[in-house]
Amino acid sequence: MTVLDHRHHTAVPGWLPGATAPRSDPAPLLPDASPVRVLGTPELEKYDPALLRELYRRLVVGRRYNQQATTLTKQGRLAVYPASTGQEACQVAAALALGEQDWLFPSYRDTLAVVSRGVDPLEALTLLRGNAHTGYDPLATRTAPLCTPLATQAPHAVGLAHAARLGGDPVVALALLGDGGTSEGDFHEALNFAAVLNAPVVFLVQNNGYAISVPLTAQSAAPTLAHKAVGYGIPGRLVDGNDAPAVHSVLTEAVERARTGGGPTLVEALTYRVEAHTNADDATRYRDDTEVAAWREHDPVLLMERHLRRIGLLDDALVQESAEEAEALAARMRAEFHADAELDPMALFAHVYAEPTPQLREQAAQLSAELAAEAEVQHP
Amino acid sequence: MAQALNSALRDALRADPAVHVLGEDVGALGGVFRITDGLTAEFGADRCLDTPLAEAGILGTAIGMAMYGLRPVVEMQFDAFAYPALEQLFSHVAKMRNRTAGRLPLPITVRIPYGGGIGGVEHHSDASEAYYTSTPGLHVVTPATVADAYGLLRASIASDDPVVFLEPKRLYWGKAEFDPAAPVEPIGRAVLRRTGTSAVLITYGPSLPVCLEAAEAAKAEGWDLAVLDLRTLVPFDDETVCRVVRSLGRAVVVHEATGFGGTGAEIAARVTERCFHHLAAPVLRVTGFDIPYPPPMLEHHHLPGVDRILDAVARLQWEA
Ligand SMILES: Cc1ncc(C[n+]2csc(CCOP(=O)(O)OP(=O)(O)O)c2C)c(N)n1
């Protein structure tokens, strides 16, 4: 056998010379033609009632959290808030699909997923309030910092998942992305690395229709974003992103697949951003109200309420409990944010390096002297 | 200033069919800062194109367009979001003329809103001019006045070399009358914005208004400060800078980017090399601290303000 023969010994008859056989039939990798749905189908009754009630409760609290945070931006109490209103099902399910040992890699719109993961709701807002870059301890809940540069967290998720697997730990990483983020090179490199390394990682794209002003049609010509998985040799799944149990089950399946050595999955959740991109954005410039109104009808909280009631899983007690919890959280947010934050300017020099450089020590001394002089002027 | 930049783009598109604008959200939205407002409506989506969200793709595509004879004007949405495109910028945009012995010049303008002071969260306030100025092959231009915003952008688009056009985003909302037909100093020329007799503040972009304010405040201390606006970092106007420094003997360089390895270091070194015997004091720098750009609630401690500038002026060894 020559070297060439050896190289091509897997070639199938009729295949182009030099090409090797495809690793697998792409057909099983193709996403379903229509998104997975659970609400409104007989499937719903097979779900664990406790899980469904938990999803409902978290949706209600999450909706209130989004509303209160948006109000705080209007009052100048938060620097910026990219609301996930309308996308709560994705956020809540993302957190619930993970085990405690797993890692979440959120993007800037995913504060609610972070909160649902167990991060203190006020600490999760520190970045957006403007007093520190990441308020929470990433290690405490295995939640990476909210990531602002698009798609750059995706390769991190792959690396962490790969490292965990090398260490023999059954850890899965879940990276959250937007539809726009799927155009960035980092997204594609992450998918490819994950596939080649067979890393236990799941990518969840929340396709909310727009990347700021740019609609999906101007973002991608693929039939669905889930199709992007196929070229990398990993499965793509399509799910109704406003159907909380559906997102939860598709993600849980992908997480389990990853955990048991089955490799990465790309999940596309079809959802909608009913608010503007952030409080600084004017959405009327690029979309009309009829579109928004239609999506408001397909609201994740409404859908859940309607269908759980129908099968007798939602009672007034749960509605009231959830509403009270939501109001208590909103009140806590108001109380905390209406007081001015206590800030220490000297914190600017902490944590630039493990050991500050001599230059930083000098600059810290300079700022400290300036602050002392200022205090002297104010309270002589 | 935003309006002047918008007019410059519109007039450039009207004047030359080779000019094309591309970037994220530059179409219906008119850009997140509205600099491209109305351009798609007037010139169509081929001339002002909403691209997929991929900075390397945007700039890489612009390179190909320029190779085919177009004059792309690229918008990067925020300073730090230009970083995915740095590979294209450093390895190709900056070097293509040189790599091809002059056969493939790339007349690309890369517009980047930069700097802080607008309360932006992480990655929205970087002043990254030093990366660009230390990359040979790029012009680096940064206007500080409304008239310059118009004039320098027109000149950048007309330039046969690639230009990194840094827009001080906190000056976007600054207003002043300007006449598009009025002549402005070309790329590569520094302009004295305020004459003085005691010392000169050398600055550019977002720090110009701060320096003018400091010069005003300095009168109370008995100092009459000149303020020099560099306008263009590459090419650097050694001639004007040295003329002013030699005549006054004292200089402070002011910018908001970090100081270590920053543009101010280059300026201070050049001035010292060329004007040593005329200097009555070392050239001092007033810059941001050497830290990652802080969260918005603390940014005012980082950005050089009037007091820090005046402190530096006070250290200019007046008795010597
Ligand atoms: C690398 C990079 N480029 C540009 C931006 C500016 N930016 C912030 S959000 C956004 C749109 C993102 O859209 P998408 O990924 O669909 O997420 P969504 O906001 O809809 O959740 C853009 C362009 C950024 N954050 N990072």
XYZ file of C-alpha atoms and ligand atoms in Angstrom:
726
model
C 0.000 0.000 0.000
C 1.415 3.400 -0.973
C 1.211 6.426 1.204
C -1.595 7.786 -0.939
C -3.498 4.546 -0.786
C -3.101 4.549 2.918
C -4.392 8.096 3.160
C -7.406 7.338 1.062
C -8.242 3.888 2.268
C -11.591 5.148 3.542
C -12.565 6.501 0.121
C -15.898 5.181 -1.089
C -16.344 4.035 -4.678
C -17.488 6.824 -6.957
C -16.261 9.443 -4.543
C -14.098 12.228 -5.978
C -10.452 11.232 -6.020
C -8.644 12.540 -3.012
C -11.753 13.118 -0.955
C -12.475 11.022 2.073
C -15.910 9.752 2.902
C -18.076 12.076 4.914
C -17.875 11.211 8.586
C -21.561 10.607 8.859
C -24.753 10.984 6.901
C -25.716 14.660 7.321
C -29.425 13.820 7.365
C -29.627 13.034 11.091
C -27.869 16.316 11.809
C -30.473 18.433 10.047
C -32.811 20.276 12.373
C -36.529 19.578 12.337
C -38.438 21.537 9.745
C -40.666 23.117 12.362
C -39.702 24.118 15.871
C -40.267 21.765 18.779
C -43.400 22.707 20.749
C -44.832 21.340 23.949
C -47.447 23.875 25.063
C -50.761 23.176 23.365
C -49.828 19.574 22.564
C -50.675 16.355 24.410
C -46.974 16.123 25.286
C -47.473 18.713 28.000
C -49.292 16.282 30.272
C -46.241 14.000 30.345
C -44.115 16.671 31.990
C -43.280 16.735 35.657
C -45.898 19.030 37.270
C -43.351 20.362 39.731
C -41.059 21.375 36.893
C -43.873 23.093 35.019
C -44.944 25.023 38.100
C -41.337 26.000 38.747
C -40.982 27.235 35.172
C -44.154 29.275 35.536
C -43.025 30.829 38.795
C -39.643 31.792 37.347
C -41.233 33.264 34.225
C -43.449 35.530 36.300
C -40.619 36.656 38.549
C -38.373 37.114 35.502
C -40.915 39.258 33.690
C -41.193 41.531 36.712
C -37.415 41.703 36.985
C -37.177 42.818 33.360
C -39.863 45.457 33.852
C -38.336 46.830 37.030
C -34.855 47.011 35.526
C -36.219 48.850 32.485
C -37.976 51.341 34.778
C -34.715 51.872 36.643
C -32.986 52.910 33.407
C -35.710 55.498 32.835
C -35.022 56.865 36.288
C -31.316 57.002 35.574
C -30.575 54.308 38.151
C -29.116 51.829 35.685
C -26.675 52.962 32.983
C -28.271 50.621 30.461
C -30.527 47.566 30.398
C -30.940 45.211 27.455
C -34.291 43.716 28.451
C -35.059 40.069 27.793
C -38.786 40.766 27.970
C -40.449 38.236 25.688
C -37.435 35.944 25.924
C -37.938 34.850 29.534
C -38.643 31.242 28.570
C -35.164 30.878 27.039
C -33.500 32.514 30.010
C -35.270 30.503 32.659
C -34.935 27.208 30.821
C -31.251 27.826 30.153
C -30.520 28.012 33.836
C -32.813 25.121 34.777
C -31.373 22.770 32.189
C -27.962 22.923 33.849
C -26.766 21.064 36.893
C -24.918 22.779 39.703
C -21.553 21.547 38.433
C -22.174 22.945 34.931
C -21.126 26.352 33.617
C -23.172 29.107 32.003
C -21.567 31.569 29.541
C -24.050 34.425 29.186
C -24.181 37.393 26.865
C -25.160 40.943 27.915
C -28.912 40.273 27.450
C -28.868 37.263 29.735
C -29.031 38.858 33.178
C -32.211 36.935 33.844
C -30.582 33.596 33.040
C -27.818 34.575 35.422
C -30.338 35.390 38.151
C -32.193 32.176 37.477
C -28.888 30.396 37.942
C -28.786 31.662 41.513
C -26.773 34.866 41.254
C -28.145 37.581 43.524
C -30.511 39.689 41.386
C -28.893 42.939 42.487
C -25.338 41.730 42.022
C -26.261 40.585 38.535
C -27.066 44.215 37.667
C -23.808 45.742 38.832
C -22.339 45.919 35.338
C -25.431 47.569 33.921
C -25.743 49.930 36.854
C -22.237 51.120 36.166
C -20.369 50.621 39.413
C -18.235 47.574 38.594
C -17.605 45.321 35.639
C -18.855 42.057 37.103
C -20.678 42.236 40.389
C -21.005 38.547 41.087
C -18.489 35.825 41.837
C -18.344 33.663 38.705
C -17.025 30.677 40.659
C -19.812 30.672 43.239
C -22.515 29.752 40.721
C -20.312 28.703 37.810
C -21.532 31.602 35.731
C -19.044 33.483 33.540
C -19.205 37.301 33.436
C -21.902 38.838 31.230
C -20.086 39.127 27.913
C -20.441 42.299 25.844
C -18.238 41.686 22.764
C -20.443 39.419 20.672
C -19.833 35.672 20.483
C -16.471 35.942 22.218
C -17.737 33.843 25.134
C -18.494 30.883 22.875
C -14.892 29.646 22.517
C -14.470 30.083 26.285
C -17.349 27.682 26.842
C -15.678 25.184 24.529
C -12.356 25.476 26.325
C -13.875 25.050 29.738
C -15.918 22.047 28.654
C -12.844 20.504 27.049
C -10.750 21.056 30.173
C -13.425 19.553 32.390
C -13.587 16.484 30.211
C -9.789 16.130 30.295
C -10.095 16.233 34.062
C -12.715 13.495 33.998
C -15.424 15.792 35.394
C -18.983 15.432 34.072
C -19.325 19.159 33.468
C -21.267 20.728 30.588
C -20.907 24.330 29.397
C -23.839 26.246 27.938
C -23.081 29.331 25.816
C -25.871 31.828 25.163
C -25.831 33.872 21.960
C -28.069 36.113 19.899
C -28.921 35.701 16.223
C -26.545 38.515 15.267
C -23.739 36.883 17.202
C -23.864 33.877 14.871
C -22.242 36.006 12.159
C -19.081 36.627 14.149
C -16.018 34.534 13.414
C -15.759 33.493 17.054
C -19.108 31.711 16.830
C -17.949 29.617 13.893
C -14.575 28.868 15.394
C -16.252 27.809 18.619
C -18.610 25.438 16.817
C -15.754 23.919 14.884
C -13.519 23.479 17.927
C -16.380 21.996 19.907
C -17.111 19.536 17.137
C -13.504 18.497 16.567
C -12.804 18.178 20.289
C -16.181 16.524 20.887
C -16.466 18.947 23.778
C -19.432 18.724 26.160
C -20.861 22.095 25.238
C -24.267 23.366 24.162
C -24.827 26.569 22.183
C -28.201 28.248 22.597
C -28.980 30.937 20.042
C -31.883 33.102 21.103
C -33.095 34.222 17.716
C -35.134 37.271 18.647
C -35.451 38.513 15.090
C -33.080 41.471 15.189
C -29.494 42.405 15.868
C -30.205 45.957 16.977
C -31.843 47.119 13.721
C -30.785 44.355 11.370
C -33.432 41.683 10.727
C -32.481 38.037 10.427
C -32.942 38.086 6.636
C -30.044 40.549 6.380
C -27.994 38.542 8.860
C -28.065 35.047 7.427
C -29.264 33.286 4.294
C -29.434 29.890 6.007
C -32.878 28.224 6.178
C -32.537 28.362 9.963
C -29.653 29.215 12.257
C -29.817 25.641 13.528
C -28.658 24.575 10.071
C -25.309 26.185 10.786
C -24.501 23.161 12.921
C -24.580 20.768 9.992
C -21.424 21.993 8.314
C -19.503 21.468 11.510
C -20.800 17.942 11.896
C -22.916 18.499 14.981
C -26.693 18.349 15.410
C -28.820 21.486 15.205
C -32.167 21.705 16.954
C -34.977 24.190 16.426
C -37.360 25.056 19.238
C -40.134 27.524 19.986
C -38.267 29.866 22.283
C -41.451 31.143 23.922
C -42.497 27.649 24.969
C -40.696 27.181 28.278
C -41.149 23.404 28.621
C -40.057 22.921 25.002
C -36.866 24.923 25.470
C -36.242 23.137 28.726
C -36.621 19.703 27.216
C -34.544 20.382 24.096
C -31.769 21.894 26.214
C -31.916 19.137 28.808
C -31.573 16.570 26.075
C -28.588 18.419 24.565
C -26.956 18.796 27.973
C -27.378 15.093 28.709
C -26.031 14.197 25.308
C -22.975 16.327 25.967
C -22.532 14.909 29.445
C -22.586 11.336 28.212
C -19.919 11.914 25.563
C -22.245 12.667 22.649
C -20.599 16.001 21.885
C -21.911 19.492 21.211
C -25.336 20.645 20.008
C -26.491 23.930 18.531
C -29.997 24.909 19.606
C -31.870 27.735 17.932
C -34.786 29.117 19.930
C -37.251 31.209 17.956
C -38.306 34.142 20.086
C -38.769 37.902 19.915
C -37.394 40.988 21.593
C -40.562 42.927 22.377
C -38.734 45.905 23.875
C -36.148 48.017 22.080
C -32.553 46.689 21.891
C -31.731 48.707 25.012
C -33.249 51.783 26.581
C -30.957 53.814 24.265
C -32.467 52.338 21.087
C -35.388 53.565 18.974
C -37.053 50.426 17.626
C -39.683 52.358 15.636
C -36.971 53.150 13.090
C -36.714 49.565 11.916
C -39.861 47.599 12.762
C -43.580 48.215 12.938
C -45.964 47.779 15.795
C -48.136 45.116 14.146
C -45.194 42.734 14.213
C -44.567 43.442 17.888
C -48.275 43.061 18.672
C -48.379 39.622 17.048
C -45.487 38.464 19.193
C -47.079 39.870 22.320
C -49.900 37.405 21.650
C -47.322 34.623 21.595
C -45.903 35.752 24.923
C -44.062 33.115 26.967
C -45.780 34.024 30.223
C -49.250 34.167 28.657
C -48.756 30.847 26.870
C -47.629 29.135 30.029
C -50.503 30.560 32.041
C -53.099 29.523 29.479
C -51.871 25.977 28.981
C -51.109 25.186 32.593
C -54.577 26.378 33.552
C -56.091 24.179 30.894
C -54.495 21.040 32.300
C -55.262 22.109 35.863
C -51.687 22.758 36.944
C -52.057 26.440 37.583
C -54.169 27.465 40.543
C -54.821 30.853 42.068
C -52.490 30.059 44.933
C -49.509 29.636 42.602
C -50.479 32.753 40.677
C -50.606 34.759 43.868
C -47.430 33.278 45.332
C -45.505 34.005 42.153
C -46.880 37.532 41.904
C -45.933 38.240 45.497
C -42.438 36.926 45.006
C -42.112 39.083 41.905
C -43.319 42.203 43.717
C -40.996 41.584 46.637
C -38.058 41.327 44.244
C -39.081 44.515 42.442
C -39.369 46.332 45.763
C -35.900 45.123 46.730
C -34.497 46.385 43.428
C -36.125 49.795 43.890
C -34.924 50.153 47.460
C -31.368 49.208 46.598
C -31.065 51.269 43.451
C -32.688 54.409 44.698
C -29.931 54.758 47.228
C -26.669 55.975 45.733
C -24.092 53.240 45.448
C -21.141 53.296 47.831
C -18.086 53.335 45.622
C -14.403 53.237 46.386
C -12.374 54.925 43.643
C -9.251 53.150 44.908
C -10.843 49.923 43.685
C -9.749 51.047 40.211
C -6.242 49.852 41.020
C -7.216 46.561 42.617
C -7.079 43.477 40.424
C -5.357 44.944 37.398
C -2.561 42.475 38.164
C -2.052 39.943 40.939
C 0.637 42.322 42.201
C 0.299 45.984 41.220
C 3.176 47.288 39.131
C 5.312 50.045 40.627
C 3.646 52.443 38.172
C 0.196 51.495 39.376
C 1.221 51.978 42.999
C 2.391 55.456 42.078
C -0.862 56.254 40.314
C -2.884 54.881 43.223
C -0.966 57.185 45.564
C -1.722 60.087 43.236
C -5.467 59.379 43.217
C -5.470 58.844 46.957
C -3.848 62.262 47.454
C -6.371 63.854 45.108
C -9.256 62.295 47.018
C -7.824 63.459 50.327
C -7.469 66.994 48.990
C -11.054 66.900 47.734
C -12.305 65.700 51.118
C -10.339 68.500 52.745
C -12.101 71.067 50.568
C -15.529 69.590 51.320
C -15.045 69.077 55.086
C -12.187 71.303 56.186
C -20.436 67.085 15.263
C -22.631 64.081 14.435
C -24.412 66.244 11.887
C -21.127 67.374 10.323
C -19.960 63.780 9.964
C -23.286 62.869 8.394
C -22.941 65.744 5.913
C -19.394 64.700 5.090
C -20.538 61.166 4.261
C -23.489 62.420 2.223
C -21.359 64.853 0.244
C -18.691 62.227 -0.358
C -21.302 59.752 -1.612
C -22.723 62.421 -3.938
C -19.334 63.490 -5.213
C -17.879 60.089 -6.035
C -19.767 56.956 -7.081
C -16.844 54.854 -5.855
C -17.609 55.784 -2.235
C -19.527 53.068 -0.369
C -20.519 52.986 3.284
C -20.834 49.690 5.126
C -21.235 48.484 8.674
C -23.589 47.252 11.367
C -26.898 49.116 11.630
C -25.819 51.869 9.215
C -29.030 51.486 7.165
C -32.556 51.975 8.521
C -31.277 52.886 11.968
C -28.678 55.328 10.652
C -26.056 53.866 12.974
C -26.329 53.749 16.745
C -25.016 57.327 16.816
C -27.033 58.329 13.715
C -23.914 59.273 11.756
C -25.248 57.476 8.666
C -28.810 58.732 9.085
C -30.720 58.906 5.808
C -27.887 57.633 3.616
C -29.566 54.380 2.604
C -32.762 56.283 1.823
C -30.880 58.670 -0.462
C -28.276 56.377 -2.035
C -29.762 52.895 -1.720
C -28.581 49.855 0.184
C -25.710 49.187 -2.231
C -24.059 52.475 -1.322
C -24.883 52.349 2.388
C -25.022 48.710 3.372
C -26.225 47.021 6.544
C -23.825 44.119 6.901
C -24.013 40.946 8.950
C -22.592 41.403 12.404
C -18.936 40.579 11.852
C -16.211 43.190 12.010
C -13.499 41.053 10.435
C -15.933 40.282 7.643
C -16.833 43.943 7.176
C -13.247 45.140 6.939
C -12.100 42.128 4.936
C -14.908 42.728 2.453
C -13.951 46.393 2.273
C -10.427 45.340 1.332
C -11.748 43.379 -1.625
C -13.978 46.274 -2.643
C -11.027 48.646 -2.517
C -8.932 46.217 -4.578
C -11.624 46.521 -7.231
C -11.526 50.303 -7.258
C -14.136 51.352 -4.703
C -13.599 53.658 -1.743
C -15.203 51.922 1.216
C -16.021 53.826 4.369
C -16.444 51.330 7.173
C -18.216 52.007 10.440
C -17.123 50.134 13.539
C -19.889 50.461 16.103
C -17.724 51.136 19.172
C -14.000 51.316 19.850
C -13.664 47.886 21.448
C -15.843 46.217 18.834
C -13.249 47.005 16.196
C -10.968 44.438 17.817
C -12.284 41.436 15.864
C -11.217 43.360 12.726
C -7.678 44.077 13.909
C -6.257 41.111 12.036
C -7.608 42.502 8.769
C -6.503 46.010 9.711
C -2.985 45.189 10.869
C -2.100 42.361 8.486
C -3.750 43.630 5.323
C -5.156 47.157 5.357
C -1.962 48.616 6.789
C 0.406 46.557 4.655
C -1.194 46.021 1.266
C 0.509 48.954 -0.442
C 3.858 47.858 0.894
C 3.344 44.139 0.220
C 2.439 44.822 -3.387
C 5.136 47.409 -4.082
C 2.495 50.088 -4.501
C 0.283 48.139 -6.900
C -2.622 47.684 -4.522
C -3.225 50.801 -2.466
C -6.275 50.564 -0.206
C -8.264 53.811 0.071
C -10.363 52.639 3.019
C -11.647 54.869 5.800
C -12.368 53.064 9.058
C -14.585 55.228 11.264
C -14.376 54.323 14.929
C -16.258 56.150 17.703
C -13.776 56.161 20.578
C -13.122 57.243 24.113
C -15.118 57.608 27.290
C -17.102 60.164 29.170
C -20.520 59.016 27.995
C -21.322 56.602 30.810
C -20.865 53.495 28.684
C -20.412 50.080 30.275
C -17.442 47.766 29.644
C -15.970 47.769 26.124
C -17.750 50.996 25.111
C -15.140 53.591 26.068
C -11.683 52.425 25.037
C -9.215 54.932 23.681
C -7.145 52.624 21.504
C -5.293 55.109 19.315
C -1.883 53.776 20.328
C -2.609 50.418 18.649
C -3.271 52.233 15.407
C -0.474 54.789 15.626
C 2.081 52.032 16.186
C 0.982 50.217 13.040
C 2.886 51.559 10.011
C 0.783 52.064 6.923
C -2.227 53.623 8.601
C -3.108 57.270 8.825
C -4.692 58.091 12.159
C -6.959 61.109 12.244
C -9.040 62.440 15.112
C -11.099 65.614 14.841
C -12.036 67.710 17.849
C -14.102 70.459 16.252
C -17.236 70.423 14.143
C -15.468 71.970 11.149
C -12.677 69.395 11.371
C -15.169 66.561 11.670
C -16.470 67.544 8.251
C -13.221 68.543 6.613
C -11.039 65.748 7.915
C -13.610 63.083 7.073
C -13.886 64.360 3.504
C -10.090 64.402 3.270
C -9.825 60.900 4.740
C -12.270 59.473 2.229
C -10.381 61.204 -0.565
C -7.052 59.874 0.692
C -5.400 57.127 -1.340
C -4.172 55.534 1.859
C -6.155 53.801 4.574
C -7.262 56.091 7.380
C -8.335 55.131 10.865
C -10.749 57.934 11.626
C -11.279 58.189 15.368
C -14.444 60.029 16.346
C -14.445 61.320 19.921
C -17.900 60.093 20.805
C -18.399 62.404 23.737
C -18.072 65.362 21.342
C -20.771 63.999 18.993
C -23.387 66.222 20.531
C -21.221 69.360 20.462
C -22.716 72.082 18.306
C -21.101 74.820 16.221
C -21.885 76.489 12.926
C -19.745 75.260 10.099
C -19.491 75.978 6.422
C -18.750 72.854 4.372
C -17.130 75.042 1.719
C -14.759 76.737 4.149
C -11.170 75.546 3.848
C -9.791 73.456 6.729
C -6.219 72.521 7.384
C -5.421 69.211 5.648
C -4.572 65.860 7.236
C -1.160 66.007 8.854
C -1.321 69.557 10.158
C -1.648 70.564 13.820
C -3.558 73.729 14.682
C -3.043 76.143 17.529
C -6.471 76.544 19.121
C -5.347 79.058 21.694
C -2.231 81.171 21.804
C -0.342 81.660 25.045
C 2.984 82.735 26.427
C 3.660 80.414 29.376
C 3.477 76.823 28.124
C 1.643 74.688 25.597
C -0.876 71.914 26.151
C -0.516 69.421 23.297
C -3.658 67.382 22.804
C -6.232 65.940 20.385
C -9.766 64.605 20.067
C -11.820 64.276 23.248
C -9.243 66.048 25.390
C -9.249 69.315 23.432
C -12.224 70.889 25.247
C -10.738 69.832 28.599
C -7.450 71.534 27.712
C -9.197 74.707 26.603
C -11.049 74.741 29.898
C -7.805 74.192 31.787
C -6.152 77.051 29.885
C -9.017 79.309 30.890
C -8.739 78.244 34.525
C -4.951 78.708 34.441
C -5.353 82.451 34.025
C -6.251 82.641 37.703
C -2.813 81.170 38.494
C -1.106 83.686 36.253
C -0.351 81.200 33.490
C -1.121 81.969 29.882
C -1.392 78.577 28.215
C -1.393 77.809 24.516
C -3.420 74.798 23.328
C -2.294 72.810 20.318
C -4.726 70.403 18.621
C -2.836 67.682 16.766
C -5.860 66.638 14.614
C -3.766 63.931 12.956
C -1.588 61.500 14.911
C -0.129 59.879 11.784
C 1.412 61.632 9.935
C 2.685 63.625 12.884
C 3.218 67.351 12.481
C 6.716 67.651 13.986
C 7.167 71.049 12.430
C 4.265 72.863 14.069
C 4.680 71.056 17.370
C 8.385 71.884 17.571
C 7.877 75.486 16.525
C 5.409 76.036 19.363
C 7.428 74.109 21.940
C 10.638 75.930 21.047
C 8.983 79.294 21.391
C 7.486 78.497 24.811
C 9.996 76.029 26.289
C 7.388 74.184 28.314
C 4.895 71.548 27.203
C 2.348 69.142 28.648
C 0.842 66.361 26.546
C -2.743 65.479 27.441
C -4.807 62.466 26.383
C -7.316 60.185 28.026
C -5.843 56.883 26.890
C -3.535 55.080 29.303
C -0.108 56.653 29.548
C 2.314 53.729 29.555
C 3.350 53.025 25.973
C 0.747 55.537 24.892
C 0.747 58.172 22.181
C 1.870 60.804 24.696
C 5.093 58.891 25.261
C 5.911 59.136 21.581
C 5.100 62.837 21.486
C 7.162 63.635 24.587
C 10.119 61.684 23.221
C 9.988 63.406 19.814
C 9.715 66.829 21.348
C 12.598 66.119 23.706
C 14.778 64.818 20.870
C 14.126 67.821 18.687
C 13.767 70.667 21.168
C 16.009 69.655 24.071
C 17.980 72.883 24.178
C 14.821 74.961 24.066
C 13.142 73.180 26.945
C 13.010 74.793 30.371
C 11.382 71.683 31.853
C 10.794 68.056 30.944
C 7.816 67.411 28.717
C 5.113 66.097 31.041
C 2.202 63.818 30.283
C -1.298 63.873 31.736
C -3.140 60.705 30.741
C -5.635 58.160 31.972
C -4.329 55.661 34.526
C -2.800 52.401 33.336
C -5.940 50.417 34.084
C -8.667 48.774 32.016
C -11.279 51.428 31.269
C -13.328 51.770 34.475
C -17.076 51.310 34.974
C -19.009 54.501 34.231
C -19.543 55.548 37.829
C -15.792 55.745 38.358
C -14.649 56.986 34.967
C -14.287 60.602 36.072
C -11.467 59.526 38.386
C -9.636 58.051 35.404
C -10.123 60.731 32.766
C -7.686 63.649 32.936
C -9.548 66.711 34.139
C -8.705 70.368 34.577
C -7.125 69.884 38.022
C -4.761 67.172 36.886
C -3.688 69.315 33.944
C -3.091 72.329 36.152
C -1.106 70.195 38.598
C 1.168 69.188 35.739
C 1.543 72.787 34.633
C 2.519 73.646 38.195
C 5.282 71.040 38.003
C 6.895 72.679 34.969
C 9.856 73.974 37.041
C 8.941 77.609 36.788
C 11.846 78.899 38.876
C 14.568 77.082 36.999
C -18.015 42.405 18.548
C -19.188 43.291 18.746
N -19.620 44.075 17.742
C -20.637 44.929 17.930
C -21.267 44.997 19.138
C -22.377 46.020 19.350
N -23.649 45.347 19.539
C -24.135 45.126 20.776
S -25.503 44.216 20.739
C -25.528 44.138 19.062
C -26.593 43.342 18.381
C -26.564 41.905 18.787
O -27.616 41.201 18.244
P -27.896 39.705 18.609
O -26.648 38.894 18.598
O -28.996 39.246 17.731
O -28.371 39.732 20.117
P -29.613 40.490 20.750
O -29.144 41.870 21.102
O -30.708 40.492 19.759
O -29.943 39.730 21.984
C -24.443 44.841 18.548
C -24.182 45.010 17.117
C -20.802 44.154 20.163
N -21.364 44.143 21.376
N -19.776 43.319 19.955
